[in-house]
Amino acid sequence: MTRTPAHRAEPARGTQHLGLLFVGLMLSMLLAALNQTVLSTALPTIVGELNGSTRCCG
């Protein structure tokens, strides 16, 4: 005869908060990496449009 538990064990509340914190941290790191990629690609164009090369390079 098999016994079934009267209640199911649920994860501790602190574990749920830790998981949510981890997901938020990973999303913020993803957005920071995407921002860096876009900015590094577009920066030469931005500097050229603002005539910034004449100011910094002589």
Short mmCIF file of the N, C-alpha and C atoms (twelve columns), coordinates in Angstrom:
data_MODEL
# 
_entry.id   MODEL 
# 
loop_
_atom_site.group_PDB 
_atom_site.id 
_atom_site.type_symbol 
_atom_site.label_atom_id 
_atom_site.label_alt_id 
_atom_site.label_comp_id 
_atom_site.label_asym_id 
_atom_site.label_seq_id 
_atom_site.Cartn_x 
_atom_site.Cartn_y 
_atom_site.Cartn_z 
_atom_site.pdbx_PDB_model_num 
ATOM 1   N N  . MET A 1  0.833  -1.171 0.000   1 
ATOM 2   C CA . MET A 1  0.000  0.000  0.000   1 
ATOM 3   C C  . MET A 1  0.886  1.245  0.000   1 
ATOM 4   N N  . THR A 2  0.573  2.140  -0.860  1 
ATOM 5   C CA . THR A 2  1.370  3.363  -0.969  1 
ATOM 6   C C  . THR A 2  0.709  4.495  -0.198  1 
ATOM 7   N N  . ARG A 3  1.554  5.235  0.425   1 
ATOM 8   C CA . ARG A 3  1.053  6.394  1.163   1 
ATOM 9   C C  . ARG A 3  1.206  7.648  0.309   1 
ATOM 10  N N  . THR A 4  0.211  8.480  0.340   1 
ATOM 11  C CA . THR A 4  0.304  9.776  -0.329  1 
ATOM 12  C C  . THR A 4  0.386  10.847 0.756   1 
ATOM 13  N N  . PRO A 5  1.292  11.775 0.584   1 
ATOM 14  C CA . PRO A 5  1.417  12.811 1.608   1 
ATOM 15  C C  . PRO A 5  0.171  13.699 1.645   1 
ATOM 16  N N  . ALA A 6  -0.156 14.150 2.825   1 
ATOM 17  C CA . ALA A 6  -1.340 14.977 3.008   1 
ATOM 18  C C  . ALA A 6  -1.127 16.366 2.397   1 
ATOM 19  N N  . HIS A 7  0.088  16.818 2.375   1 
ATOM 20  C CA . HIS A 7  0.373  18.135 1.797   1 
ATOM 21  C C  . HIS A 7  1.616  18.034 0.932   1 
ATOM 22  N N  . ARG A 8  1.685  18.860 -0.042  1 
ATOM 23  C CA . ARG A 8  2.860  18.872 -0.912  1 
ATOM 24  C C  . ARG A 8  3.848  19.900 -0.394  1 
ATOM 25  N N  . ALA A 9  5.096  19.561 -0.509  1 
ATOM 26  C CA . ALA A 9  6.131  20.490 -0.079  1 
ATOM 27  C C  . ALA A 9  6.309  21.564 -1.138  1 
ATOM 28  N N  . GLU A 10 6.159  22.814 -0.753  1 
ATOM 29  C CA . GLU A 10 6.355  23.926 -1.668  1 
ATOM 30  C C  . GLU A 10 7.716  24.553 -1.396  1 
ATOM 31  N N  . PRO A 11 8.321  25.147 -2.413  1 
ATOM 32  C CA . PRO A 11 9.616  25.786 -2.192  1 
ATOM 33  C C  . PRO A 11 9.493  26.903 -1.165  1 
ATOM 34  N N  . ALA A 12 10.560 27.094 -0.454  1 
ATOM 35  C CA . ALA A 12 10.571 28.141 0.555   1 
ATOM 36  C C  . ALA A 12 10.409 29.507 -0.105  1 
ATOM 37  N N  . ARG A 13 9.826  30.430 0.626   1 
ATOM 38  C CA . ARG A 13 9.574  31.758 0.079   1 
ATOM 39  C C  . ARG A 13 10.874 32.465 -0.294  1 
ATOM 40  N N  . GLY A 14 11.920 32.257 0.453   1 
ATOM 41  C CA . GLY A 14 13.211 32.858 0.145   1 
ATOM 42  C C  . GLY A 14 13.779 32.339 -1.160  1 
ATOM 43  N N  . THR A 15 13.526 31.091 -1.469  1 
ATOM 44  C CA . THR A 15 13.995 30.506 -2.718  1 
ATOM 45  C C  . THR A 15 13.300 31.148 -3.913  1 
ATOM 46  N N  . GLN A 16 12.028 31.433 -3.779  1 
ATOM 47  C CA . GLN A 16 11.290 32.092 -4.858  1 
ATOM 48  C C  . GLN A 16 11.831 33.499 -5.090  1 
ATOM 49  N N  . HIS A 17 12.121 34.217 -4.015  1 
ATOM 50  C CA . HIS A 17 12.666 35.565 -4.151  1 
ATOM 51  C C  . HIS A 17 14.055 35.525 -4.785  1 
ATOM 52  N N  . LEU A 18 14.832 34.539 -4.429  1 
ATOM 53  C CA . LEU A 18 16.168 34.405 -4.997  1 
ATOM 54  C C  . LEU A 18 16.099 34.123 -6.496  1 
ATOM 55  N N  . GLY A 19 15.163 33.292 -6.903  1 
ATOM 56  C CA . GLY A 19 14.982 33.006 -8.325  1 
ATOM 57  C C  . GLY A 19 14.551 34.240 -9.094  1 
ATOM 58  N N  . LEU A 20 13.634 35.016 -8.529  1 
ATOM 59  C CA . LEU A 20 13.187 36.244 -9.169  1 
ATOM 60  C C  . LEU A 20 14.328 37.249 -9.266  1 
ATOM 61  N N  . LEU A 21 15.131 37.340 -8.247  1 
ATOM 62  C CA . LEU A 21 16.287 38.227 -8.262  1 
ATOM 63  C C  . LEU A 21 17.281 37.814 -9.341  1 
ATOM 64  N N  . PHE A 22 17.508 36.520 -9.474  1 
ATOM 65  C CA . PHE A 22 18.433 36.002 -10.481 1 
ATOM 66  C C  . PHE A 22 17.937 36.302 -11.893 1 
ATOM 67  N N  . VAL A 23 16.658 36.115 -12.133 1 
ATOM 68  C CA . VAL A 23 16.080 36.403 -13.454 1 
ATOM 69  C C  . VAL A 23 16.212 37.888 -13.764 1 
ATOM 70  N N  . GLY A 24 15.948 38.752 -12.801 1 
ATOM 71  C CA . GLY A 24 16.091 40.185 -13.002 1 
ATOM 72  C C  . GLY A 24 17.525 40.582 -13.302 1 
ATOM 73  N N  . LEU A 25 18.451 39.959 -12.616 1 
ATOM 74  C CA . LEU A 25 19.868 40.241 -12.853 1 
ATOM 75  C C  . LEU A 25 20.290 39.817 -14.253 1 
ATOM 76  N N  . MET A 26 19.842 38.660 -14.697 1 
ATOM 77  C CA . MET A 26 20.185 38.183 -16.032 1 
ATOM 78  C C  . MET A 26 19.575 39.074 -17.115 1 
ATOM 79  N N  . LEU A 27 18.341 39.532 -16.915 1 
ATOM 80  C CA . LEU A 27 17.723 40.425 -17.894 1 
ATOM 81  C C  . LEU A 27 18.452 41.760 -17.970 1 
ATOM 82  N N  . SER A 28 18.861 42.288 -16.829 1 
ATOM 83  C CA . SER A 28 19.582 43.564 -16.855 1 
ATOM 84  C C  . SER A 28 20.946 43.414 -17.516 1 
ATOM 85  N N  . MET A 29 21.601 42.292 -17.323 1 
ATOM 86  C CA . MET A 29 22.889 42.056 -17.989 1 
ATOM 87  C C  . MET A 29 22.701 41.909 -19.500 1 
ATOM 88  N N  . LEU A 30 21.625 41.276 -19.918 1 
ATOM 89  C CA . LEU A 30 21.334 41.145 -21.341 1 
ATOM 90  C C  . LEU A 30 21.106 42.515 -21.974 1 
ATOM 91  N N  . LEU A 31 20.324 43.349 -21.316 1 
ATOM 92  C CA . LEU A 31 20.064 44.684 -21.859 1 
ATOM 93  C C  . LEU A 31 21.334 45.525 -21.902 1 
ATOM 94  N N  . ALA A 32 22.189 45.413 -20.908 1 
ATOM 95  C CA . ALA A 32 23.447 46.156 -20.910 1 
ATOM 96  C C  . ALA A 32 24.346 45.698 -22.058 1 
ATOM 97  N N  . ALA A 33 24.391 44.405 -22.307 1 
ATOM 98  C CA . ALA A 33 25.213 43.891 -23.407 1 
ATOM 99  C C  . ALA A 33 24.670 44.337 -24.760 1 
ATOM 100 N N  . LEU A 34 23.352 44.329 -24.926 1 
ATOM 101 C CA . LEU A 34 22.754 44.805 -26.173 1 
ATOM 102 C C  . LEU A 34 23.017 46.291 -26.379 1 
ATOM 103 N N  . ASN A 35 22.923 47.062 -25.312 1 
ATOM 104 C CA . ASN A 35 23.181 48.491 -25.388 1 
ATOM 105 C C  . ASN A 35 24.620 48.751 -25.822 1 
ATOM 106 N N  . GLN A 36 25.555 48.027 -25.256 1 
ATOM 107 C CA . GLN A 36 26.960 48.191 -25.606 1 
ATOM 108 C C  . GLN A 36 27.205 47.832 -27.069 1 
ATOM 109 N N  . THR A 37 26.570 46.794 -27.541 1 
ATOM 110 C CA . THR A 37 26.740 46.369 -28.926 1 
ATOM 111 C C  . THR A 37 26.219 47.420 -29.895 1 
ATOM 112 N N  . VAL A 38 25.036 47.946 -29.636 1 
ATOM 113 C CA . VAL A 38 24.442 48.951 -30.520 1 
ATOM 114 C C  . VAL A 38 25.263 50.233 -30.495 1 
ATOM 115 N N  . LEU A 39 25.669 50.657 -29.326 1 
ATOM 116 C CA . LEU A 39 26.412 51.912 -29.218 1 
ATOM 117 C C  . LEU A 39 27.778 51.816 -29.877 1 
ATOM 118 N N  . SER A 40 28.471 50.700 -29.696 1 
ATOM 119 C CA . SER A 40 29.797 50.582 -30.305 1 
ATOM 120 C C  . SER A 40 29.717 50.529 -31.827 1 
ATOM 121 N N  . THR A 41 28.638 50.011 -32.356 1 
ATOM 122 C CA . THR A 41 28.461 49.969 -33.800 1 
ATOM 123 C C  . THR A 41 28.102 51.350 -34.358 1 
ATOM 124 N N  . ALA A 42 27.279 52.092 -33.638 1 
ATOM 125 C CA . ALA A 42 26.785 53.369 -34.144 1 
ATOM 126 C C  . ALA A 42 27.672 54.551 -33.797 1 
ATOM 127 N N  . LEU A 43 28.600 54.409 -32.894 1 
ATOM 128 C CA . LEU A 43 29.391 55.550 -32.429 1 
ATOM 129 C C  . LEU A 43 30.184 56.251 -33.532 1 
ATOM 130 N N  . PRO A 44 30.849 55.556 -34.443 1 
ATOM 131 C CA . PRO A 44 31.544 56.282 -35.519 1 
ATOM 132 C C  . PRO A 44 30.610 57.140 -36.374 1 
ATOM 133 N N  . THR A 45 29.413 56.659 -36.634 1 
ATOM 134 C CA . THR A 45 28.445 57.427 -37.401 1 
ATOM 135 C C  . THR A 45 27.993 58.654 -36.627 1 
ATOM 136 N N  . ILE A 46 27.743 58.487 -35.348 1 
ATOM 137 C CA . ILE A 46 27.305 59.601 -34.506 1 
ATOM 138 C C  . ILE A 46 28.384 60.678 -34.458 1 
ATOM 139 N N  . VAL A 47 29.621 60.279 -34.264 1 
ATOM 140 C CA . VAL A 47 30.726 61.242 -34.204 1 
ATOM 141 C C  . VAL A 47 30.881 61.951 -35.540 1 
ATOM 142 N N  . GLY A 48 30.756 61.237 -36.639 1 
ATOM 143 C CA . GLY A 48 30.859 61.846 -37.962 1 
ATOM 144 C C  . GLY A 48 29.754 62.847 -38.228 1 
ATOM 145 N N  . GLU A 49 28.526 62.524 -37.809 1 
ATOM 146 C CA . GLU A 49 27.391 63.432 -38.012 1 
ATOM 147 C C  . GLU A 49 27.544 64.716 -37.210 1 
ATOM 148 N N  . LEU A 50 28.177 64.644 -36.043 1 
ATOM 149 C CA . LEU A 50 28.335 65.818 -35.181 1 
ATOM 150 C C  . LEU A 50 29.658 66.531 -35.419 1 
ATOM 151 N N  . ASN A 51 30.404 66.123 -36.433 1 
ATOM 152 C CA . ASN A 51 31.712 66.690 -36.734 1 
ATOM 153 C C  . ASN A 51 32.643 66.632 -35.516 1 
ATOM 154 N N  . GLY A 52 32.578 65.538 -34.793 1 
ATOM 155 C CA . GLY A 52 33.382 65.376 -33.591 1 
ATOM 156 C C  . GLY A 52 34.810 65.020 -33.887 1 
ATOM 157 N N  . SER A 53 35.090 64.511 -35.073 1 
ATOM 158 C CA . SER A 53 36.465 64.109 -35.390 1 
ATOM 159 C C  . SER A 53 37.376 65.318 -35.543 1 
ATOM 160 N N  . THR A 54 36.831 66.469 -35.929 1 
ATOM 161 C CA . THR A 54 37.662 67.673 -36.041 1 
ATOM 162 C C  . THR A 54 38.033 68.223 -34.677 1 
ATOM 163 N N  . ARG A 55 37.217 67.977 -33.690 1 
ATOM 164 C CA . ARG A 55 37.494 68.461 -32.341 1 
ATOM 165 C C  . ARG A 55 38.535 67.605 -31.629 1 
ATOM 166 N N  . CYS A 56 38.407 66.293 -31.737 1 
ATOM 167 C CA . CYS A 56 39.293 65.423 -30.950 1 
ATOM 168 C C  . CYS A 56 40.619 65.126 -31.656 1 
ATOM 169 N N  . CYS A 57 40.632 65.185 -32.963 1 
ATOM 170 C CA . CYS A 57 41.837 64.725 -33.681 1 
ATOM 171 C C  . CYS A 57 42.598 65.855 -34.357 1 
ATOM 172 N N  . GLY A 58 42.396 67.026 -33.939 1 
ATOM 173 C CA . GLY A 58 43.241 68.071 -34.458 1 
ATOM 174 C C  . GLY A 58 42.548 69.036 -35.279 1 
# 
